[in-house]
Coordinates of C-alpha atoms in Angstrom, one line a residue:
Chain A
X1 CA 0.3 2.3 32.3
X2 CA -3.4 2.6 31.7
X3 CA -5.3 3.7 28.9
X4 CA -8.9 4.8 28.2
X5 CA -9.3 2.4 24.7
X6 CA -11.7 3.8 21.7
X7 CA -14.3 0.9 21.1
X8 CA -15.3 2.5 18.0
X9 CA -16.3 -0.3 15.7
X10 CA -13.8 -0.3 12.7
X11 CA -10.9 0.9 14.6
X12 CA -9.8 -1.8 16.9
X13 CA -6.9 -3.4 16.8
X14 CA -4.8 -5.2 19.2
X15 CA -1.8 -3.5 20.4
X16 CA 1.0 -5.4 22.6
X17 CA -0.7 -5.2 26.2
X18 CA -3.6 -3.3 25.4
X19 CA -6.6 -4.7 24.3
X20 CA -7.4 -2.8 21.4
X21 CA -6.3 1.1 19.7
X22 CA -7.8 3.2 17.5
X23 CA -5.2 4.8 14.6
X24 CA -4.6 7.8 17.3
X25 CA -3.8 5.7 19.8
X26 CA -1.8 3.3 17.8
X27 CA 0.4 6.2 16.8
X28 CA 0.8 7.0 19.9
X29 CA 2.3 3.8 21.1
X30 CA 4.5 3.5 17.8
X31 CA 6.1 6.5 18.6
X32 CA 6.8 5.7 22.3
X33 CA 8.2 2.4 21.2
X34 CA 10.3 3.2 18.4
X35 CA 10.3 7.3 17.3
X36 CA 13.7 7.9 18.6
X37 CA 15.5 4.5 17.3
X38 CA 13.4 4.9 14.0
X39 CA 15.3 8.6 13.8
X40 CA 18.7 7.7 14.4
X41 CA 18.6 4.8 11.8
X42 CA 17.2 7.7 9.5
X43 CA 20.0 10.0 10.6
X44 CA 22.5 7.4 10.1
X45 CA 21.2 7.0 6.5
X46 CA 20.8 10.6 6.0
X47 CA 24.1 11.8 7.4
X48 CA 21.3 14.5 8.9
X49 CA 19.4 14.6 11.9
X50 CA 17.0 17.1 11.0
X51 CA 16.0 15.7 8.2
X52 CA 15.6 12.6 9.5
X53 CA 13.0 13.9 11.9
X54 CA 10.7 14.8 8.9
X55 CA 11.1 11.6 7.5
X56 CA 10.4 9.9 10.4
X57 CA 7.4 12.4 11.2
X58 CA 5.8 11.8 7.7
X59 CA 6.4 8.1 7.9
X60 CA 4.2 8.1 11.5
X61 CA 1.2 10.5 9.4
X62 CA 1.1 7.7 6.7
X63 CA 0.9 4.9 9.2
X64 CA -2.0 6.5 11.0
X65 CA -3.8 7.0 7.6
X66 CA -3.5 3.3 6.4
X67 CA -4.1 2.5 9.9
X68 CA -7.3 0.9 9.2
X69 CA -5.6 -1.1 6.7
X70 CA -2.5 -2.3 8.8
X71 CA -4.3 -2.7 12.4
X72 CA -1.2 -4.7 13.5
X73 CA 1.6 -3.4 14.9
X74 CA 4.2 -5.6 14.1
X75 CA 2.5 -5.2 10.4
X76 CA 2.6 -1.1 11.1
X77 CA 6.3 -1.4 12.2
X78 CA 7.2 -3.0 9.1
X79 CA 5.4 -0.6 7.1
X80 CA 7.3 2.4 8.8
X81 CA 10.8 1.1 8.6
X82 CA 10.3 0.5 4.6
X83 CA 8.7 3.9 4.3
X84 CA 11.5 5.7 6.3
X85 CA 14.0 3.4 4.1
X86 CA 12.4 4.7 0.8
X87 CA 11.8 8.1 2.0
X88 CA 15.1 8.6 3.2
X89 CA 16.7 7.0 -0.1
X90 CA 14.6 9.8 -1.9
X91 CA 15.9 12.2 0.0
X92 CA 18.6 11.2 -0.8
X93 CA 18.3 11.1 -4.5
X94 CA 17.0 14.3 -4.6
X95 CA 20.0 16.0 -2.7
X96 CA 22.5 14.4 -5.4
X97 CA 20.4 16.0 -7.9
X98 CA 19.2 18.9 -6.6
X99 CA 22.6 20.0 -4.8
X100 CA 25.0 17.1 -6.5
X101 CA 26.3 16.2 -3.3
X102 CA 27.7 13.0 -3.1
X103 CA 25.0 10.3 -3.1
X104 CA 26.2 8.5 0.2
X105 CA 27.5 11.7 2.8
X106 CA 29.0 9.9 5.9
X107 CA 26.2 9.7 8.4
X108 CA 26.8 12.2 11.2
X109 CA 29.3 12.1 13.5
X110 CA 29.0 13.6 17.0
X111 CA 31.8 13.8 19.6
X112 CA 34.2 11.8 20.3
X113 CA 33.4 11.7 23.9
X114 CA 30.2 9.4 23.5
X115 CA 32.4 6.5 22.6
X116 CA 34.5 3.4 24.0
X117 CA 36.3 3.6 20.6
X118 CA 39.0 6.1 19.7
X119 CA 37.2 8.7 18.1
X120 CA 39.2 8.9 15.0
X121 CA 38.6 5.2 14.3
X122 CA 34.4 5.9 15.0
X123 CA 35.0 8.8 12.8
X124 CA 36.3 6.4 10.4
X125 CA 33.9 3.7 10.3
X126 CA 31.1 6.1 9.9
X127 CA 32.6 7.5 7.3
X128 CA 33.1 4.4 5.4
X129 CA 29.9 3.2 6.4
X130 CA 28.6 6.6 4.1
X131 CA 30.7 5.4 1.3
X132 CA 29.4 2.0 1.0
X133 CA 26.6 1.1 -2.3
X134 CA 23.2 2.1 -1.2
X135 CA 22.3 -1.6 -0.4
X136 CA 25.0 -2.4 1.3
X137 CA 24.9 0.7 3.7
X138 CA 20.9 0.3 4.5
X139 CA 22.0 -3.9 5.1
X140 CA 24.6 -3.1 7.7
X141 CA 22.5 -0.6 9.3
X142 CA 18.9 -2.6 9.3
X143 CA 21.3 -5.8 10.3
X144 CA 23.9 -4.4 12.9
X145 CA 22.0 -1.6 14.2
X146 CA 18.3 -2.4 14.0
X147 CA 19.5 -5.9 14.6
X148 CA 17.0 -7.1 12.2
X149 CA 16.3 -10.7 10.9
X150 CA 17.5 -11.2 6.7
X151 CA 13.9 -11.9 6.4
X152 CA 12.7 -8.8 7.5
X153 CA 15.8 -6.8 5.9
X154 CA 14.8 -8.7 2.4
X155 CA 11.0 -7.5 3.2
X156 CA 12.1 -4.2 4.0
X157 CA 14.3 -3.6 1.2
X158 CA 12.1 -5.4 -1.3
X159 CA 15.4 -8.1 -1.9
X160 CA 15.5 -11.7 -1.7
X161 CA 17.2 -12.9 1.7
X162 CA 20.0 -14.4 -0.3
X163 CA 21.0 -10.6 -1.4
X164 CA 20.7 -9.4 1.8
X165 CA 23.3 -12.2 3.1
X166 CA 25.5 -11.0 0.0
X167 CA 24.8 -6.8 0.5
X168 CA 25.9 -7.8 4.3
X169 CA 29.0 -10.0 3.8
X170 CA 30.4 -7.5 1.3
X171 CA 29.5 -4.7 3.6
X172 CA 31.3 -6.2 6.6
X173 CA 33.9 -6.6 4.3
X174 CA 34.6 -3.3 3.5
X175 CA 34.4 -2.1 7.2
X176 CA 36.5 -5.0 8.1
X177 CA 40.2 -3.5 8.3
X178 CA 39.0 -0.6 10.5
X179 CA 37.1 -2.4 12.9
X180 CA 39.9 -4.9 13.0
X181 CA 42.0 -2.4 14.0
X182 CA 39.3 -0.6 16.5
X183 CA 39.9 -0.8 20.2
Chain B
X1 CA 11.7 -9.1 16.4
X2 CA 11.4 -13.0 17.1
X3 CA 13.9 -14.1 14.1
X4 CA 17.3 -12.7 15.0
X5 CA 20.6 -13.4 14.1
X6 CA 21.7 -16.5 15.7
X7 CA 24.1 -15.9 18.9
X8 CA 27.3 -14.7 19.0
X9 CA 29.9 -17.6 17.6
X10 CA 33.7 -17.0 19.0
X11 CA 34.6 -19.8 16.2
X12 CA 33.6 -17.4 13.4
X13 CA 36.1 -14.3 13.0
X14 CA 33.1 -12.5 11.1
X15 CA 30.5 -12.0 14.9
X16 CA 34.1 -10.5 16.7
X17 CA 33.6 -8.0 13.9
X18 CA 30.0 -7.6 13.7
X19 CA 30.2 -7.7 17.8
X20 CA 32.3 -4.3 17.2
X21 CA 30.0 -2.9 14.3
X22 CA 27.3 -3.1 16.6
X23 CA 28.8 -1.6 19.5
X24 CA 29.9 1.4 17.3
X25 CA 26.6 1.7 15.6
X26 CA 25.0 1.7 19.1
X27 CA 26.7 4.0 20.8
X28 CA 26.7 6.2 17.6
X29 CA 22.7 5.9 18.2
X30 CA 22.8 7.1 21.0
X31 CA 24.2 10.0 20.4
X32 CA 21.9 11.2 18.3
X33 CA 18.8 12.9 20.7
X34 CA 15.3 13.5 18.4
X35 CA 13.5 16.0 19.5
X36 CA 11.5 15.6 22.3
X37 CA 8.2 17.3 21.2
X38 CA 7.8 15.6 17.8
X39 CA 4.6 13.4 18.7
X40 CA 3.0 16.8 19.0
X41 CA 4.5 18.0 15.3
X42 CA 3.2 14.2 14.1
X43 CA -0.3 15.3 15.3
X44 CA -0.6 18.3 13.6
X45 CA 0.9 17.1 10.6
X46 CA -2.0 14.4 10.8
X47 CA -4.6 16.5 11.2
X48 CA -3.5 19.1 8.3
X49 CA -3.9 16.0 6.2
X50 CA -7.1 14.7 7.4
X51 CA -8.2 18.2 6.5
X52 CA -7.0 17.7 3.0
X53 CA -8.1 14.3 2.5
X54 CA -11.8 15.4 3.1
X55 CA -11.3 17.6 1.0
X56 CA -10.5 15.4 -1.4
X57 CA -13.1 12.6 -0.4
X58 CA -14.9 13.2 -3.2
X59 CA -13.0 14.6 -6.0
X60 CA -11.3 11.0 -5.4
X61 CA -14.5 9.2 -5.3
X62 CA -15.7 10.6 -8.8
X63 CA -12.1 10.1 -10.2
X64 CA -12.5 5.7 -8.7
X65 CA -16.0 6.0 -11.2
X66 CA -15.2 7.8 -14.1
X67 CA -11.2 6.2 -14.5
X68 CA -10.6 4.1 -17.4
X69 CA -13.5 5.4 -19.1
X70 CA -12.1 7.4 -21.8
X71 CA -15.0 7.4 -24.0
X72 CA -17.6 7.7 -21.6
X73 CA -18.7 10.8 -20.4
X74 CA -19.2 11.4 -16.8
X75 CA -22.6 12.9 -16.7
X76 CA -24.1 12.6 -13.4
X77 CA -22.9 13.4 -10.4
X78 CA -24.3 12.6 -6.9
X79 CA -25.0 12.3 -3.8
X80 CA -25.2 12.5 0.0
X81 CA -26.9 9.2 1.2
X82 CA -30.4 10.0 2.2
X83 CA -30.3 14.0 1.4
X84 CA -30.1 13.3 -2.4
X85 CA -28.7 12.2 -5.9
X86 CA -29.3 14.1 -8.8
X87 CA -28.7 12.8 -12.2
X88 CA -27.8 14.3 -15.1
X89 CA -28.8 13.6 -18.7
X90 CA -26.8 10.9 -20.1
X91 CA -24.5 12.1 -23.1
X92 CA -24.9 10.9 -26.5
X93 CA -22.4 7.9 -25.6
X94 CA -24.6 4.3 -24.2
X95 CA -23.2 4.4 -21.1
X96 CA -24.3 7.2 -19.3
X97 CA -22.8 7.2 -16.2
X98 CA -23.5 8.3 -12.7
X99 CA -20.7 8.1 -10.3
X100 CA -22.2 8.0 -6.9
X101 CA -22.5 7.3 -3.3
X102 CA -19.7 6.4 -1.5
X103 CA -20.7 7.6 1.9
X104 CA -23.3 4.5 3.8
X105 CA -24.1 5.9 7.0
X106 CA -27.0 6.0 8.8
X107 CA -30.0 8.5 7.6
X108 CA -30.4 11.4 9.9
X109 CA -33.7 10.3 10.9
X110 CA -32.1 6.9 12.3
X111 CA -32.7 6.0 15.3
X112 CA -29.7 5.0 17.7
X113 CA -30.7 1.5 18.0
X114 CA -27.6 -0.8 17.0
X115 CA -30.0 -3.2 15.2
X116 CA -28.4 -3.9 11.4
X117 CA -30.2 -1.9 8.8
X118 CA -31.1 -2.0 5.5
X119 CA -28.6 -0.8 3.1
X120 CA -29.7 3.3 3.2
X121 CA -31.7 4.5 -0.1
X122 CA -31.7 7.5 -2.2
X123 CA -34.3 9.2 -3.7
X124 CA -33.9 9.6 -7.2
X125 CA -34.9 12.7 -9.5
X126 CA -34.4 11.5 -13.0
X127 CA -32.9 8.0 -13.4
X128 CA -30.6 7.0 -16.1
X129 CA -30.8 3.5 -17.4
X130 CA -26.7 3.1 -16.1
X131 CA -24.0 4.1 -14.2
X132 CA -20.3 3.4 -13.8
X133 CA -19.5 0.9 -11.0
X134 CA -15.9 0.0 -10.0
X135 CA -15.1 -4.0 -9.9
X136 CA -12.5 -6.5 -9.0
X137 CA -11.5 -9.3 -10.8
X138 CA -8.7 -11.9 -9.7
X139 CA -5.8 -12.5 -11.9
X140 CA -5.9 -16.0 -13.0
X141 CA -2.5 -16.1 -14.3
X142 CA 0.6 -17.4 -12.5
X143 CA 2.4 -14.2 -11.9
X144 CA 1.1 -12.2 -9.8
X145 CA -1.1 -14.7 -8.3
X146 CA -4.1 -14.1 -6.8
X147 CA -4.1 -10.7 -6.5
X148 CA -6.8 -8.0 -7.5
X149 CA -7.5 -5.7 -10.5
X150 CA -10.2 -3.3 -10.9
X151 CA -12.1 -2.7 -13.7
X152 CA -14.8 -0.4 -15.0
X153 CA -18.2 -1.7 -15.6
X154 CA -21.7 -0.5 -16.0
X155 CA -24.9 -1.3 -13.8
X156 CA -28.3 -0.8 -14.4
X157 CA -29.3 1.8 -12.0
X158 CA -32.0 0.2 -9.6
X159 CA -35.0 1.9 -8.2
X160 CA -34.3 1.8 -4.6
X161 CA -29.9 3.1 -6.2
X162 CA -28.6 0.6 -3.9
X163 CA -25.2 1.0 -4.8
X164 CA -23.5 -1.3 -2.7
X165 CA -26.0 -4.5 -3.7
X166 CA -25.8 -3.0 -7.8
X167 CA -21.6 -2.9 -7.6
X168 CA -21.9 -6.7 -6.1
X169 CA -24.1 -7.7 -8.5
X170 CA -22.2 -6.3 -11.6
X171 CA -19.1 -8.1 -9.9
X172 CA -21.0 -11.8 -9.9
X173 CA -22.8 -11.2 -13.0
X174 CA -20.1 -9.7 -15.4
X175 CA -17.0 -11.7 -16.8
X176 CA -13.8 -9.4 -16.5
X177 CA -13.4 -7.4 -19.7
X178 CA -9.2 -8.3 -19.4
X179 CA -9.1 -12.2 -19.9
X180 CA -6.4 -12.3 -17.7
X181 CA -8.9 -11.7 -15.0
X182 CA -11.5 -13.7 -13.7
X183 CA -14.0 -14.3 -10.1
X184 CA -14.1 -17.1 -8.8
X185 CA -17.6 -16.9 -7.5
X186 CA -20.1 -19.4 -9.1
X187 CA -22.4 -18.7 -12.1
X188 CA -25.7 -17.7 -10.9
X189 CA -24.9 -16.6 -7.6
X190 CA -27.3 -13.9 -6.8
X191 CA -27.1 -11.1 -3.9
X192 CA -30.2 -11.8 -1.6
X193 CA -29.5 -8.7 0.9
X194 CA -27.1 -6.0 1.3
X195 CA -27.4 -4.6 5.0
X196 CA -24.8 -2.0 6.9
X197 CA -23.9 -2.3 10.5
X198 CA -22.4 -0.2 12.6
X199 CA -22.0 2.5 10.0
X200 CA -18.7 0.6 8.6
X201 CA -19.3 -3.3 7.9
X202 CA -21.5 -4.6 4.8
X203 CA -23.6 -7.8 5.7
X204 CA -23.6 -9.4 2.4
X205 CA -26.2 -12.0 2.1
X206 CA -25.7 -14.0 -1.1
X207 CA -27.8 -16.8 -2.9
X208 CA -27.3 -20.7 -2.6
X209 CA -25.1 -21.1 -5.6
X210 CA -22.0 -19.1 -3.3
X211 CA -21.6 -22.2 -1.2
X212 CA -19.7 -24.0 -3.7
X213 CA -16.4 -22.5 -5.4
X214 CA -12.7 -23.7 -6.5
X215 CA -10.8 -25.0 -3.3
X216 CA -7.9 -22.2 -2.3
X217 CA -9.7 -19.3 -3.8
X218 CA -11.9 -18.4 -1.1
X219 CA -9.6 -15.8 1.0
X220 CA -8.4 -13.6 -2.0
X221 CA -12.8 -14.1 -3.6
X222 CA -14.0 -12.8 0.1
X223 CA -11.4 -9.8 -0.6
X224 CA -12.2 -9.4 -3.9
X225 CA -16.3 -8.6 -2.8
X226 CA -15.2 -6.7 0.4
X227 CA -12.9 -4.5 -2.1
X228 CA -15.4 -3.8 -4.8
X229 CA -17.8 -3.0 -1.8
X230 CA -15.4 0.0 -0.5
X231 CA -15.1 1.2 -3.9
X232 CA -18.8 1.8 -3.6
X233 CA -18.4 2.6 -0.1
X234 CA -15.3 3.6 1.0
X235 CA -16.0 3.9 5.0
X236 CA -17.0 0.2 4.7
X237 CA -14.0 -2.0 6.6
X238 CA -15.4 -5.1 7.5
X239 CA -17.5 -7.8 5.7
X240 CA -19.4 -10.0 7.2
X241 CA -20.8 -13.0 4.6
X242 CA -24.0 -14.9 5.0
X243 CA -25.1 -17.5 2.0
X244 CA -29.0 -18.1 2.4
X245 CA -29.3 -16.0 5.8
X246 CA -26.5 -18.4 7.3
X247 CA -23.4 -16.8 8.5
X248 CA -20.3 -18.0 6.9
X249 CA -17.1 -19.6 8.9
X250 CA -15.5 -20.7 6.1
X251 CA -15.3 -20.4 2.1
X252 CA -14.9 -22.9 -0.3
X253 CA -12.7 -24.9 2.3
X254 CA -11.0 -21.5 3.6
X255 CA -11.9 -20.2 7.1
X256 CA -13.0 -16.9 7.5
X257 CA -13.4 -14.4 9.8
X258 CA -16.8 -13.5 11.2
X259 CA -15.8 -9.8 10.3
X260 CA -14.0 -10.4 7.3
X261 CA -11.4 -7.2 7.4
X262 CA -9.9 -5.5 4.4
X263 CA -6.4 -7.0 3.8
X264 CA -3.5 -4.4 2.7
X265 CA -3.8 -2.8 -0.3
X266 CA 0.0 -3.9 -0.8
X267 CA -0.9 -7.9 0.2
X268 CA -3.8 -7.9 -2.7
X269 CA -3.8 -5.4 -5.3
X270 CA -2.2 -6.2 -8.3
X271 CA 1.3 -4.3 -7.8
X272 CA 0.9 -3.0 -11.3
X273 CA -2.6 -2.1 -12.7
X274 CA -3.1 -0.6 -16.2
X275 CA -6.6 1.7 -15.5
X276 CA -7.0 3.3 -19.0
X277 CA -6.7 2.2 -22.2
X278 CA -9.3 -0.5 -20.9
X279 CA -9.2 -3.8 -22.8
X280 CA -10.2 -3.8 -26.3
X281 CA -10.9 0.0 -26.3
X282 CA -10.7 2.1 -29.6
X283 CA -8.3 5.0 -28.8
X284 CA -6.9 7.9 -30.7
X285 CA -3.1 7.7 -32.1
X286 CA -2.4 9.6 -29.2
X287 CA -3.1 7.6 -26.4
X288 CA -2.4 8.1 -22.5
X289 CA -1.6 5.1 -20.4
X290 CA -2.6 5.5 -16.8
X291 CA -2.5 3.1 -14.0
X292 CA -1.6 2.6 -10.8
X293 CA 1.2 0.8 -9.2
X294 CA 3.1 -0.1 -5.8
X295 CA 6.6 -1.0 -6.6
X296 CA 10.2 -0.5 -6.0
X297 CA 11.6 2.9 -5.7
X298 CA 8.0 3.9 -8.0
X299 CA 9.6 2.6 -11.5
X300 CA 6.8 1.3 -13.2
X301 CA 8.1 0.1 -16.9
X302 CA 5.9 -0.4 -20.2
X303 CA 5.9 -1.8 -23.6
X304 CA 3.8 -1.2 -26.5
X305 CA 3.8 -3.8 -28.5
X306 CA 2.9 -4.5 -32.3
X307 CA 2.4 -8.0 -34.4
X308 CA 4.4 -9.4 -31.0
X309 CA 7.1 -7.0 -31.3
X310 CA 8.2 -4.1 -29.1
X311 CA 7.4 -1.2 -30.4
X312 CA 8.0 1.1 -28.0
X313 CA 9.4 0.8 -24.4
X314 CA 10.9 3.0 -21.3
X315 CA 10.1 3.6 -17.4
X316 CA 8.0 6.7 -15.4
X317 CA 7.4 7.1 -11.6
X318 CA 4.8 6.8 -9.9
X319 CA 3.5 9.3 -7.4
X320 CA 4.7 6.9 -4.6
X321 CA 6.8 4.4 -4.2
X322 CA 5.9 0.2 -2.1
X323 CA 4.5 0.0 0.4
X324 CA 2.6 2.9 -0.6
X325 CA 0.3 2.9 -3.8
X326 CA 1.0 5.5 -6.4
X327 CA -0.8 6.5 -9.9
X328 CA 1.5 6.9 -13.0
X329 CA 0.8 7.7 -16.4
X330 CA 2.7 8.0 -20.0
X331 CA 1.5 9.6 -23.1
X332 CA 2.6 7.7 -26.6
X333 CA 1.8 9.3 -29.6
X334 CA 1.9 9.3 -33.1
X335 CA 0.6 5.3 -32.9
X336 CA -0.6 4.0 -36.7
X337 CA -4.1 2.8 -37.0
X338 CA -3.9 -0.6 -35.7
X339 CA -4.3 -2.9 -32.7
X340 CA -1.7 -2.9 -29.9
X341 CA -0.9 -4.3 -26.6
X342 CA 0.4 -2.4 -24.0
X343 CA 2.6 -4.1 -21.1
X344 CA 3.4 -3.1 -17.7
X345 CA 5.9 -4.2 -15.2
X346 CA 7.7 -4.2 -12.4
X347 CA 11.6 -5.1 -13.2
X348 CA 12.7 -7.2 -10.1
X349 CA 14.8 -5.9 -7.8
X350 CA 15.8 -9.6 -7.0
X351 CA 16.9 -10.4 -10.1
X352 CA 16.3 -7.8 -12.7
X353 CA 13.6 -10.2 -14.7
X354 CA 10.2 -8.5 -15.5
X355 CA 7.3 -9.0 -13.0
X356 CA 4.0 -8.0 -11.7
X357 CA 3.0 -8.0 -15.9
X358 CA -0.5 -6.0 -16.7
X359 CA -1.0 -5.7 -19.9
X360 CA -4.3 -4.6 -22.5
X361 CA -5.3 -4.8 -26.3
X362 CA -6.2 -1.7 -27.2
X363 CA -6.9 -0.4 -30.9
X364 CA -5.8 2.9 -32.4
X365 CA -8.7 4.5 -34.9

């Protein structure tokens, strides 16, 4: 892949292979590497897809508009995953209020015809992934699907590593007789 | 990611299920298709905002000069670098005040040679003997440590209105109004030379005296000067620090960058700022606390406090929640004459204790 690079002063930035990236560019890049696993994490807090896209959307505008600040990717990843995480959680909020559904809805659930496991016992799982405390839900998402370090889940959250250990264990504990019991 | 979890352990009956939460959470990812044309939607939704944003340039700029002055009247207005600046009367108040340039560019006579030049001058109509510049100070106490508040101050407005040398200046030469603020830089350091390169980074040429501050504090006092600079200039990103026409490669024992770049407002702001009342100001018994704040899920908690008691208490949102940085305000009134202190904090998500503390004497009349 090659790429005509911006060498306006003020907006460089070093970005994986590439030598340097102006906000446009680095947008760009973020959204190839990580749009569509950024979305489903959204969706699987959201319990919605669409919605999830907006978040997503309005987390990558925000990026590109501190971009002068954040210049790093790794920095600007960070910065997206706790903006989707806050965003979505006010989304979140708001729906309880605004519509009083339930606070947690189980994350979506498509067909059973994606999945090694039964499609009851996904159906399940999900569910009772949705039903989990706020913190323990985004822990066993950040930790066992965006396979994130505690350190990054503590940064991401704004929780000390040591809660993150505790939101997962408790978490995992909840989920443990079904997935015991998954094939 | 470098850090991971460590590697599966067959030993431990908790990876066998965490193998089979992440194989379910997987596959249930990939299941879910986003749309395929949303980098094009992100576009457009950037460039409706950088439409609003300049709209908004300046109303924001004004609002960076005249907040936290309660009493003062904003009375003068400017400016486009090099076209003009036009001030108005000062009101009755001392500090007349004349918010003004943010923009540094090159003057539209410059020629396109890349050679530094001098910090770009204004003609002046009428000159008032002050204006409002914006300031940072570095909290000295343990909690937050090290990271920056801005306050209001005024600076005599200088012949040639070099507003980027007269907010630097203010910041060396005027002790933070909060005393839980301070700078670091030494008494008597003096700017020699303000210059702009490259449209966006401020060569800052400062007097002998700057050589020679605390040990540690030289990292956060570099961002404190390039911070105070944007708020003069806000397309300035990039410092580069020179003491006696020497370039810099280090700062009171801490190295620094030839370009010294801006770090995240979220690394070195102050997480919790109280803008207005201002230390020590005389307000009336109905009093509006403004500030602004990056914390947790935007709850932003305050005190007022009497004789060392609590008088009143209770949380508001900001606009925004961390990472982002939001503005919040409360309105208290019915406040006896009196002096008070207000307090505000972030409560810990970690462990519920109060954090993040900013807190101002203020009197009621």
């Amino acid at each position: 892949m090659t790429a005509v690079l911006s060498t306006r002063p003020g907006s460089r930035i070093v970005l994986g292979q590439f030598e340097t990236a102006t906000a446009d560019e680095a947008v760009v890049e973020l959204y190839r590497a990580h749009y569509a696993g950024l979305v489903r994490l959204s969706a699987m807090l959201l319990g919605d897809v669409g919605t999830a896209e907006e978040v997503v959307q309005d987390a990558f505008v925000a990026v590109h508009g501190s971009w002068q600040r954040l210049r790093d990717p790794e920095k600007a990843l960070a910065y997206l995953r706790q903006a989707i995480v806050n965003r979505s959680r006010s989304t979140l909020r708001h729906r309880a209020v605004v519509a009083k559904y339930p606070p947690a809805p189980p994350p979506d659930v498509p067909s059973a015809e994606h999945f090694a496991v039964a499609g009851t016992q996904r159906t399940e799982i999900m569910a009772a992934i949705g039903r989990l405390p706020r913190r323990q839900r985004e822990t066993v998402l950040l930790r066992y699907y965006s396979d994130m370090s505690e350190a990054q889940i503590a940064d991401t959250l704004g929780i000390s590593q040591g809660a993150v250990k505790s939101h997962a264990s408790r978490g995992l504990a909840a989920l443990r007789t079904l997935l015991e019991t998954s094939t | 990611m470098s850090d991971r979890m460590g590697p599966f352990d067959p030993d431990n009956a908790d990876d066998e299920v965490a193998r089979r939460l992440r194989e379910l959470l997987s596959s249930q990812g990939q299941a879910i298709t986003p749309s395929a044309d949303a980098l094009t939607t992100i576009r457009q939704k950037i460039r409706a905002q950088d439409r609003g944003n300049r709209r908004y340039a300046w109303r924001r700029v004004l609002q960076v000069g005249a907040a936290g002055l309660g009493t003062v009247a904003v009375a003068a207005i400017a400016v486009i670098v090099g076209v003009a600046v036009r001030h108005h009367a000062p009101a009755a108040d001392h500090h007349a005040v004349a918010v003004a340039s943010p923009t540094v560019t090159s003057t539209p006579t410059a020629t396109p040679t890349p050679a530094p030049m001098v910090e770009p001058v204004a003609p002046v109509s009428s000159a008032p003997s002050t204006y409002a510049v914006s300031v940072y100070y570095v909290d000295k106490r343990k909690d937050p440590e090290q990271l920056l508040f801005r306050e209001q101050t005024v600076a005599p407005t200088s012949p040639q209105h070099t507003f980027v040398k007269d907010a630097v200046t203010a910041m060396l030469s005027t002790p933070a109004h909060d005393p839980d603020y301070t700078s670091y830089w030494p008494a008597g350091t003096t700017v020699n030379a303000v210059n702009i390169t490259g449209e966006t980074t401020a060569v800052v040429d400062l007097s002998a005296q700057a050589a020679n501050g605390p040990a540690g504090k030289g990292a956060i006092s570099a961002e404190q000067l390039l911070y105070t600079i944007i708020a003069s200039a806000p397309k300035i990103d990039g410092l580069q620090l020179r003491i006696n026409g020497t370039p810099v490669t280090s700062l009171w024992g801490s190295p620094l960058a030839a370009t010294v770049a801006p770090q995240p407002p979220w690394q070195v702001l102050g997480h919790v700022w109280i803008t207005s009342p201002q230390q020590d100001e005389t307000v009336a018994s109905s009093v509006t606390i403004s500030g602004e704040a990056s914390v947790f899920e935007a709850t932003v908690s305050y005190q007022i406090l009497r004789n060392g008691g609590v008088l009143k208490h209770g949380s508001t949102n900001a606009t925004i929640g961390a990472p982002d940085r939001g503005t919040w305000s409360v309105t208290v009134s019915g406040l006896a004459p009196g002096p008070y202190t207000v307090r505000a904090y972030e409560v810990s998500a970690k462990d519920g204790s109060i954090t993040h503390v900013d807190d101002k004497a203020f009197t009621v009349n």
